[in-house]
Amino acid sequence: MINTFKNCLLLVCALLFFIISSQGYAKTKKHKSEHLSLFVGFPRDVKIPLAPKNFGTDGSYKKFTKVQYNSKEKVLRFKPKSIGDGTLVITNKKTGRIIYEFSFDVKKTNVAKTAREIQNLLRDIEGINIKILNNRVVVDGEVILPSDVSRIFSVINQYPESLASSLVRLSPLAQVKIARYMERAINNPEISVKAVNGLFLLEGFANSEEEKKRAFILAQAYLPDQVTKESDAAKKTVKLVKDKIINLVNVKPPPQAAPKKIVQVVVHYVELNKNYQKGFRFQWTPSIGDGSNLQFSTGNRGPAGVLSTITGTISNLIPKLNWAKQHGHARVLQSSSIIVQDGQKGVLNSTSDIPYQTSGRDGALVTGFVKTGLQTSITPTILGERSDSIRLQSIFSIGSFGGYTDQGPLTSKREINTTLVVRSGQSAAVGGLISSTSGTNYNKLPKGVKNPIISLYASKDFQKSQSQFVVFITPIIKSSASAGAQEIKRKFRIRN
């Protein structure tokens, strides 16, 4: 009997211990917490499957929202009515244990609508988040393309400042990509573009100041739009100022000028003369020369006295007949060569000084000179570094001796002044001059005939002269002044 009582007592104690432990475990079991974003006029249903049939509510929710419970589906419906933040706690009335704890914030209805509209407009842009913070739609994140930044702010600008704002910025990776685009547009392997802290640095070397300016202008063309603090408040996109591009490109010193090319100019002077002369003269012009004189004579054998003598001399008593006929053909061919540096003037003269005498003021004889021959002045200019065309500015002058006159020597002068373009190794006829003269003389007494007694004189002199003067010029570009020396040595058999 005593043993049975002890067993029953132990069983009751174990049962009490189990009940107490179960209640303590229930009280210490963790409850479910959740935060809700609610909007005025938009009900929201939340499932609470762990809620008992009879549960208690607590918190500050009554001021901001109404709560309805559907026991069949175990759904709790919130009906927001005013803006604010609150809490709702669901407990077990029997045990007092907290089953659910909800914290919520109630916002205006147009904020949610604005968020949905912005989300639909910007859904194809990656890297951004659209949130509702403090009753305001905020777009945050980093984008790759500057055009996306402009589009985001164009959308934000459609709403009041108190309703929507943007914190979007350009990704640092986008800056690096833009720098690569700048390098590609500049297209100079010696110029690089770096993106550092929102700045673009141009570094390297340019061949000229114009190339440096060109690189800076091309970099400006790729300069993206960016939002600054001022533009964030004003809701607009501002173009980056030009000092965001720092030009550190150095200009290379100009290379030493290459030596100018050498041009050999070969000139051929060709003159063809044709002369014809025909003369006839009959002369009989006798004349008397007076030879009177007076003499005194003395002597021992005879008386002294005066002797006078009258004598006369007849000259040109015999008639003279002169017949002359002459043809003259003369071809004058002269060649000259001169080596001139590109762009420099070369002068080549081949002249002679012909002397003649004249009377001075006091009657003394004075010797003068007249210059005849060829005078050449040529300035060759190569049109391009890789071109074989040469512009030639040339002056050719030739003075010819025509004979002596009582006043001095008779000379003629011909001159050609021209500019033309000739390719290396080719020849051009620079100019030609054709002259023709003729003359006839009748019945002119020869020199030295004075006071003839009888004059029977007949003469005819006919002269005709033709000449043609042509200049051929051939420019040749040489690698150096010594080029062609071997050929000249071989032609004239000159040994070193």
PDB file of N, CA and C in Angstrom, residues 250-329:
ATOM      1  N   ASN A 250      52.781  66.885 -73.930  1.00  0.00           N
ATOM      2  CA  ASN A 250      53.950  67.677 -74.267  1.00  0.00           C
ATOM      3  C   ASN A 250      54.187  67.632 -75.769  1.00  0.00           C
ATOM      4  N   VAL A 251      54.700  68.734 -76.289  1.00  0.00           N
ATOM      5  CA  VAL A 251      55.000  68.823 -77.725  1.00  0.00           C
ATOM      6  C   VAL A 251      56.457  68.460 -77.945  1.00  0.00           C
ATOM      7  N   LYS A 252      56.680  67.530 -78.850  1.00  0.00           N
ATOM      8  CA  LYS A 252      58.046  67.119 -79.154  1.00  0.00           C
ATOM      9  C   LYS A 252      58.812  68.268 -79.799  1.00  0.00           C
ATOM     10  N   PRO A 253      60.100  68.363 -79.506  1.00  0.00           N
ATOM     11  CA  PRO A 253      60.894  69.369 -80.222  1.00  0.00           C
ATOM     12  C   PRO A 253      60.955  69.013 -81.699  1.00  0.00           C
ATOM     13  N   PRO A 254      60.929  70.019 -82.562  1.00  0.00           N
ATOM     14  CA  PRO A 254      60.941  69.717 -84.006  1.00  0.00           C
ATOM     15  C   PRO A 254      62.215  68.989 -84.404  1.00  0.00           C
ATOM     16  N   PRO A 255      62.110  67.987 -85.253  1.00  0.00           N
ATOM     17  CA  PRO A 255      63.318  67.270 -85.686  1.00  0.00           C
ATOM     18  C   PRO A 255      64.194  68.157 -86.552  1.00  0.00           C
ATOM     19  N   GLN A 256      65.452  67.802 -86.599  1.00  0.00           N
ATOM     20  CA  GLN A 256      66.367  68.563 -87.430  1.00  0.00           C
ATOM     21  C   GLN A 256      65.960  68.430 -88.893  1.00  0.00           C
ATOM     22  N   ALA A 257      65.983  69.567 -89.554  1.00  0.00           N
ATOM     23  CA  ALA A 257      65.561  69.580 -90.952  1.00  0.00           C
ATOM     24  C   ALA A 257      66.492  68.721 -91.792  1.00  0.00           C
ATOM     25  N   ALA A 258      65.893  67.913 -92.627  1.00  0.00           N
ATOM     26  CA  ALA A 258      66.683  67.069 -93.523  1.00  0.00           C
ATOM     27  C   ALA A 258      67.360  67.936 -94.577  1.00  0.00           C
ATOM     28  N   PRO A 259      68.538  67.533 -95.013  1.00  0.00           N
ATOM     29  CA  PRO A 259      69.215  68.332 -96.043  1.00  0.00           C
ATOM     30  C   PRO A 259      68.379  68.397 -97.318  1.00  0.00           C
ATOM     31  N   LYS A 260      68.398  69.562 -97.933  1.00  0.00           N
ATOM     32  CA  LYS A 260      67.612  69.745 -99.139  1.00  0.00           C
ATOM     33  C   LYS A 260      68.188  68.927-100.289  1.00  0.00           C
ATOM     34  N   LYS A 261      67.319  68.574-101.203  1.00  0.00           N
ATOM     35  CA  LYS A 261      67.741  67.780-102.345  1.00  0.00           C
ATOM     36  C   LYS A 261      68.528  68.636-103.332  1.00  0.00           C
ATOM     37  N   ILE A 262      69.286  67.935-104.152  1.00  0.00           N
ATOM     38  CA  ILE A 262      70.106  68.585-105.155  1.00  0.00           C
ATOM     39  C   ILE A 262      69.450  68.383-106.521  1.00  0.00           C
ATOM     40  N   VAL A 263      69.421  69.444-107.305  1.00  0.00           N
ATOM     41  CA  VAL A 263      68.828  69.400-108.633  1.00  0.00           C
ATOM     42  C   VAL A 263      69.893  69.783-109.651  1.00  0.00           C
ATOM     43  N   GLN A 264      70.104  68.914-110.616  1.00  0.00           N
ATOM     44  CA  GLN A 264      70.988  69.220-111.744  1.00  0.00           C
ATOM     45  C   GLN A 264      70.136  69.715-112.899  1.00  0.00           C
ATOM     46  N   VAL A 265      70.498  70.870-113.419  1.00  0.00           N
ATOM     47  CA  VAL A 265      69.756  71.473-114.520  1.00  0.00           C
ATOM     48  C   VAL A 265      70.667  71.519-115.738  1.00  0.00           C
ATOM     49  N   VAL A 266      70.261  70.822-116.783  1.00  0.00           N
ATOM     50  CA  VAL A 266      70.995  70.794-118.047  1.00  0.00           C
ATOM     51  C   VAL A 266      70.249  71.676-119.039  1.00  0.00           C
ATOM     52  N   VAL A 267      70.996  72.636-119.633  1.00  0.00           N
ATOM     53  CA  VAL A 267      70.403  73.595-120.565  1.00  0.00           C
ATOM     54  C   VAL A 267      71.106  73.455-121.916  1.00  0.00           C
ATOM     55  N   HIS A 268      70.328  73.324-122.969  1.00  0.00           N
ATOM     56  CA  HIS A 268      70.848  73.272-124.338  1.00  0.00           C
ATOM     57  C   HIS A 268      70.384  74.530-125.060  1.00  0.00           C
ATOM     58  N   TYR A 269      71.371  75.278-125.585  1.00  0.00           N
ATOM     59  CA  TYR A 269      71.070  76.457-126.379  1.00  0.00           C
ATOM     60  C   TYR A 269      71.287  76.092-127.847  1.00  0.00           C
ATOM     61  N   VAL A 270      70.276  76.244-128.626  1.00  0.00           N
ATOM     62  CA  VAL A 270      70.354  75.901-130.042  1.00  0.00           C
ATOM     63  C   VAL A 270      70.058  77.158-130.850  1.00  0.00           C
ATOM     64  N   GLU A 271      71.009  77.522-131.733  1.00  0.00           N
ATOM     65  CA  GLU A 271      70.817  78.688-132.588  1.00  0.00           C
ATOM     66  C   GLU A 271      71.165  78.290-134.021  1.00  0.00           C
ATOM     67  N   LEU A 272      70.268  78.515-134.922  1.00  0.00           N
ATOM     68  CA  LEU A 272      70.445  78.197-136.333  1.00  0.00           C
ATOM     69  C   LEU A 272      70.422  79.493-137.130  1.00  0.00           C
ATOM     70  N   ASN A 273      71.559  79.767-137.852  1.00  0.00           N
ATOM     71  CA  ASN A 273      71.697  80.995-138.641  1.00  0.00           C
ATOM     72  C   ASN A 273      71.734  80.655-140.130  1.00  0.00           C
ATOM     73  N   LYS A 274      71.132  81.482-140.921  1.00  0.00           N
ATOM     74  CA  LYS A 274      71.177  81.351-142.369  1.00  0.00           C
ATOM     75  C   LYS A 274      71.334  82.742-142.967  1.00  0.00           C
ATOM     76  N   ASN A 275      72.506  82.982-143.654  1.00  0.00           N
ATOM     77  CA  ASN A 275      72.808  84.289-144.224  1.00  0.00           C
ATOM     78  C   ASN A 275      72.988  84.153-145.741  1.00  0.00           C
ATOM     79  N   TYR A 276      72.528  85.152-146.489  1.00  0.00           N
ATOM     80  CA  TYR A 276      72.691  85.206-147.948  1.00  0.00           C
ATOM     81  C   TYR A 276      73.066  86.629-148.318  1.00  0.00           C
ATOM     82  N   GLN A 277      74.144  86.754-149.114  1.00  0.00           N
ATOM     83  CA  GLN A 277      74.623  88.078-149.506  1.00  0.00           C
ATOM     84  C   GLN A 277      74.990  88.044-150.996  1.00  0.00           C
ATOM     85  N   LYS A 278      74.556  89.043-151.731  1.00  0.00           N
ATOM     86  CA  LYS A 278      74.847  89.167-153.170  1.00  0.00           C
ATOM     87  C   LYS A 278      75.151  90.629-153.475  1.00  0.00           C
ATOM     88  N   GLY A 279      76.308  90.878-154.180  1.00  0.00           N
ATOM     89  CA  GLY A 279      76.696  92.261-154.468  1.00  0.00           C
ATOM     90  C   GLY A 279      77.260  92.409-155.886  1.00  0.00           C
ATOM     91  N   PHE A 280      76.987  93.553-156.506  1.00  0.00           N
ATOM     92  CA  PHE A 280      77.522  93.909-157.840  1.00  0.00           C
ATOM     93  C   PHE A 280      77.972  95.358-157.780  1.00  0.00           C
ATOM     94  N   ARG A 281      79.184  95.612-158.382  1.00  0.00           N
ATOM     95  CA  ARG A 281      79.687  97.002-158.385  1.00  0.00           C
ATOM     96  C   ARG A 281      80.580  97.211-159.610  1.00  0.00           C
ATOM     97  N   PHE A 282      80.286  98.291-160.378  1.00  0.00           N
ATOM     98  CA  PHE A 282      81.162  98.756-161.477  1.00  0.00           C
ATOM     99  C   PHE A 282      81.636 100.146-161.119  1.00  0.00           C
ATOM    100  N   GLN A 283      82.974 100.381-161.176  1.00  0.00           N
ATOM    101  CA  GLN A 283      83.539 101.643-160.706  1.00  0.00           C
ATOM    102  C   GLN A 283      84.581 102.140-161.722  1.00  0.00           C
ATOM    103  N   TRP A 284      84.341 103.372-162.270  1.00  0.00           N
ATOM    104  CA  TRP A 284      85.372 104.108-163.027  1.00  0.00           C
ATOM    105  C   TRP A 284      85.240 105.553-162.650  1.00  0.00           C
ATOM    106  N   THR A 285      86.069 105.978-161.735  1.00  0.00           N
ATOM    107  CA  THR A 285      86.002 107.345-161.201  1.00  0.00           C
ATOM    108  C   THR A 285      87.407 107.930-161.191  1.00  0.00           C
ATOM    109  N   PRO A 286      87.920 108.286-162.365  1.00  0.00           N
ATOM    110  CA  PRO A 286      89.278 108.884-162.373  1.00  0.00           C
ATOM    111  C   PRO A 286      89.265 110.273-161.728  1.00  0.00           C
ATOM    112  N   SER A 287      90.346 110.610-161.096  1.00  0.00           N
ATOM    113  CA  SER A 287      90.485 111.918-160.427  1.00  0.00           C
ATOM    114  C   SER A 287      91.913 112.417-160.593  1.00  0.00           C
ATOM    115  N   ILE A 288      92.118 113.763-160.588  1.00  0.00           N
ATOM    116  CA  ILE A 288      93.419 114.402-160.781  1.00  0.00           C
ATOM    117  C   ILE A 288      93.926 114.875-159.436  1.00  0.00           C
ATOM    118  N   GLY A 289      95.202 114.552-159.219  1.00  0.00           N
ATOM    119  CA  GLY A 289      95.852 115.047-158.011  1.00  0.00           C
ATOM    120  C   GLY A 289      96.824 116.163-158.366  1.00  0.00           C
ATOM    121  N   ASP A 290      96.743 117.333-157.690  1.00  0.00           N
ATOM    122  CA  ASP A 290      97.611 118.508-157.955  1.00  0.00           C
ATOM    123  C   ASP A 290      98.938 118.325-157.246  1.00  0.00           C
ATOM    124  N   GLY A 291     100.085 118.391-158.080  1.00  0.00           N
ATOM    125  CA  GLY A 291     101.424 118.235-157.485  1.00  0.00           C
ATOM    126  C   GLY A 291     102.324 119.424-157.720  1.00  0.00           C
ATOM    127  N   SER A 292     101.834 120.713-157.779  1.00  0.00           N
ATOM    128  CA  SER A 292     102.644 121.931-158.031  1.00  0.00           C
ATOM    129  C   SER A 292     103.574 122.188-156.880  1.00  0.00           C
ATOM    130  N   ASN A 293     104.813 122.716-157.248  1.00  0.00           N
ATOM    131  CA  ASN A 293     105.777 123.084-156.200  1.00  0.00           C
ATOM    132  C   ASN A 293     106.652 124.232-156.698  1.00  0.00           C
ATOM    133  N   LEU A 294     107.375 124.923-155.820  1.00  0.00           N
ATOM    134  CA  LEU A 294     108.252 126.079-156.113  1.00  0.00           C
ATOM    135  C   LEU A 294     109.609 125.821-155.482  1.00  0.00           C
ATOM    136  N   GLN A 295     110.763 126.056-156.275  1.00  0.00           N
ATOM    137  CA  GLN A 295     112.117 125.769-155.811  1.00  0.00           C
ATOM    138  C   GLN A 295     113.004 126.976-156.064  1.00  0.00           C
ATOM    139  N   PHE A 296     114.052 127.284-155.256  1.00  0.00           N
ATOM    140  CA  PHE A 296     115.084 128.332-155.396  1.00  0.00           C
ATOM    141  C   PHE A 296     116.407 127.627-155.631  1.00  0.00           C
ATOM    142  N   SER A 297     117.149 128.150-156.610  1.00  0.00           N
ATOM    143  CA  SER A 297     118.448 127.516-156.941  1.00  0.00           C
ATOM    144  C   SER A 297     119.557 128.576-156.998  1.00  0.00           C
ATOM    145  N   THR A 298     120.763 128.268-156.541  1.00  0.00           N
ATOM    146  CA  THR A 298     121.963 129.134-156.584  1.00  0.00           C
ATOM    147  C   THR A 298     123.143 128.272-156.963  1.00  0.00           C
ATOM    148  N   GLY A 299     124.162 128.905-157.547  1.00  0.00           N
ATOM    149  CA  GLY A 299     125.350 128.128-157.899  1.00  0.00           C
ATOM    150  C   GLY A 299     126.430 129.033-158.521  1.00  0.00           C
ATOM    151  N   ASN A 300     127.715 128.558-158.512  1.00  0.00           N
ATOM    152  CA  ASN A 300     128.834 129.338-159.040  1.00  0.00           C
ATOM    153  C   ASN A 300     128.824 129.373-160.562  1.00  0.00           C
ATOM    154  N   ARG A 301     128.382 128.371-161.187  1.00  0.00           N
ATOM    155  CA  ARG A 301     128.442 128.281-162.630  1.00  0.00           C
ATOM    156  C   ARG A 301     127.249 128.952-163.318  1.00  0.00           C
ATOM    157  N   GLY A 302     126.239 129.156-162.555  1.00  0.00           N
ATOM    158  CA  GLY A 302     125.104 129.771-163.204  1.00  0.00           C
ATOM    159  C   GLY A 302     124.422 130.769-162.299  1.00  0.00           C
ATOM    160  N   PRO A 303     123.598 131.528-162.897  1.00  0.00           N
ATOM    161  CA  PRO A 303     122.901 132.536-162.096  1.00  0.00           C
ATOM    162  C   PRO A 303     121.818 131.905-161.227  1.00  0.00           C
ATOM    163  N   ALA A 304     121.596 132.602-160.166  1.00  0.00           N
ATOM    164  CA  ALA A 304     120.550 132.121-159.242  1.00  0.00           C
ATOM    165  C   ALA A 304     119.191 132.503-159.786  1.00  0.00           C
ATOM    166  N   GLY A 305     118.144 131.645-159.363  1.00  0.00           N
ATOM    167  CA  GLY A 305     116.812 131.944-159.849  1.00  0.00           C
ATOM    168  C   GLY A 305     115.763 131.088-159.143  1.00  0.00           C
ATOM    169  N   VAL A 306     114.501 131.243-159.617  1.00  0.00           N
ATOM    170  CA  VAL A 306     113.354 130.523-159.051  1.00  0.00           C
ATOM    171  C   VAL A 306     112.848 129.549-160.096  1.00  0.00           C
ATOM    172  N   LEU A 307     112.677 128.269-159.655  1.00  0.00           N
ATOM    173  CA  LEU A 307     112.170 127.227-160.543  1.00  0.00           C
ATOM    174  C   LEU A 307     110.787 126.801-160.064  1.00  0.00           C
ATOM    175  N   SER A 308     109.847 126.672-160.963  1.00  0.00           N
ATOM    176  CA  SER A 308     108.490 126.219-160.613  1.00  0.00           C
ATOM    177  C   SER A 308     108.126 125.022-161.459  1.00  0.00           C
ATOM    178  N   THR A 309     107.398 124.065-160.816  1.00  0.00           N
ATOM    179  CA  THR A 309     107.029 122.823-161.490  1.00  0.00           C
ATOM    180  C   THR A 309     105.548 122.548-161.222  1.00  0.00           C
ATOM    181  N   ILE A 310     104.838 122.210-162.292  1.00  0.00           N
ATOM    182  CA  ILE A 310     103.420 121.864-162.182  1.00  0.00           C
ATOM    183  C   ILE A 310     103.258 120.432-162.646  1.00  0.00           C
ATOM    184  N   THR A 311     102.790 119.568-161.748  1.00  0.00           N
ATOM    185  CA  THR A 311     102.570 118.172-162.094  1.00  0.00           C
ATOM    186  C   THR A 311     101.153 117.777-161.710  1.00  0.00           C
ATOM    187  N   GLY A 312     100.614 116.736-162.343  1.00  0.00           N
ATOM    188  CA  GLY A 312      99.265 116.223-162.045  1.00  0.00           C
ATOM    189  C   GLY A 312      99.241 114.707-162.100  1.00  0.00           C
ATOM    190  N   THR A 313      98.445 114.103-161.229  1.00  0.00           N
ATOM    191  CA  THR A 313      98.347 112.650-161.162  1.00  0.00           C
ATOM    192  C   THR A 313      96.893 112.248-161.339  1.00  0.00           C
ATOM    193  N   ILE A 314      96.674 111.310-162.269  1.00  0.00           N
ATOM    194  CA  ILE A 314      95.334 110.799-162.504  1.00  0.00           C
ATOM    195  C   ILE A 314      95.226 109.436-161.809  1.00  0.00           C
ATOM    196  N   SER A 315      94.269 109.244-160.891  1.00  0.00           N
ATOM    197  CA  SER A 315      94.065 107.972-160.179  1.00  0.00           C
ATOM    198  C   SER A 315      92.745 107.345-160.597  1.00  0.00           C
ATOM    199  N   ASN A 316      92.601 106.047-160.317  1.00  0.00           N
ATOM    200  CA  ASN A 316      91.393 105.279-160.649  1.00  0.00           C
ATOM    201  C   ASN A 316      91.076 105.370-162.137  1.00  0.00           C
ATOM    202  N   LEU A 317      92.143 105.327-162.942  1.00  0.00           N
ATOM    203  CA  LEU A 317      91.954 105.461-164.372  1.00  0.00           C
ATOM    204  C   LEU A 317      91.393 104.178-164.977  1.00  0.00           C
ATOM    205  N   ILE A 318      91.732 103.062-164.364  1.00  0.00           N
ATOM    206  CA  ILE A 318      91.285 101.798-164.912  1.00  0.00           C
ATOM    207  C   ILE A 318      89.960 101.431-164.238  1.00  0.00           C
ATOM    208  N   PRO A 319      88.945 101.070-165.060  1.00  0.00           N
ATOM    209  CA  PRO A 319      87.651 100.675-164.441  1.00  0.00           C
ATOM    210  C   PRO A 319      87.797  99.393-163.618  1.00  0.00           C
ATOM    211  N   LYS A 320      86.987  99.286-162.581  1.00  0.00           N
ATOM    212  CA  LYS A 320      87.004  98.118-161.693  1.00  0.00           C
ATOM    213  C   LYS A 320      85.609  97.468-161.668  1.00  0.00           C
ATOM    214  N   LEU A 321      85.633  96.159-161.732  1.00  0.00           N
ATOM    215  CA  LEU A 321      84.376  95.393-161.709  1.00  0.00           C
ATOM    216  C   LEU A 321      84.463  94.388-160.567  1.00  0.00           C
ATOM    217  N   ASN A 322      83.465  94.434-159.695  1.00  0.00           N
ATOM    218  CA  ASN A 322      83.452  93.547-158.506  1.00  0.00           C
ATOM    219  C   ASN A 322      82.117  92.793-158.487  1.00  0.00           C
ATOM    220  N   TRP A 323      82.210  91.482-158.431  1.00  0.00           N
ATOM    221  CA  TRP A 323      81.017  90.622-158.378  1.00  0.00           C
ATOM    222  C   TRP A 323      81.214  89.646-157.213  1.00  0.00           C
ATOM    223  N   ALA A 324      80.325  89.685-156.272  1.00  0.00           N
ATOM    224  CA  ALA A 324      80.456  88.829-155.074  1.00  0.00           C
ATOM    225  C   ALA A 324      79.124  88.148-154.806  1.00  0.00           C
ATOM    226  N   LYS A 325      79.206  86.865-154.497  1.00  0.00           N
ATOM    227  CA  LYS A 325      78.034  86.090-154.132  1.00  0.00           C
ATOM    228  C   LYS A 325      78.445  85.108-153.039  1.00  0.00           C
ATOM    229  N   GLN A 326      77.719  85.133-151.901  1.00  0.00           N
ATOM    230  CA  GLN A 326      78.146  84.357-150.731  1.00  0.00           C
ATOM    231  C   GLN A 326      76.929  83.808-150.013  1.00  0.00           C
ATOM    232  N   HIS A 327      77.013  82.521-149.628  1.00  0.00           N
ATOM    233  CA  HIS A 327      75.999  81.875-148.800  1.00  0.00           C
ATOM    234  C   HIS A 327      76.654  81.485-147.474  1.00  0.00           C
ATOM    235  N   GLY A 328      75.949  81.724-146.413  1.00  0.00           N
ATOM    236  CA  GLY A 328      76.476  81.344-145.092  1.00  0.00           C
ATOM    237  C   GLY A 328      75.458  80.562-144.286  1.00  0.00           C
ATOM    238  N   HIS A 329      75.855  79.366-143.840  1.00  0.00           N
ATOM    239  CA  HIS A 329      75.031  78.545-142.964  1.00  0.00           C
ATOM    240  C   HIS A 329      75.855  78.272-141.709  1.00  0.00           C
TER     241      HIS A 329
END
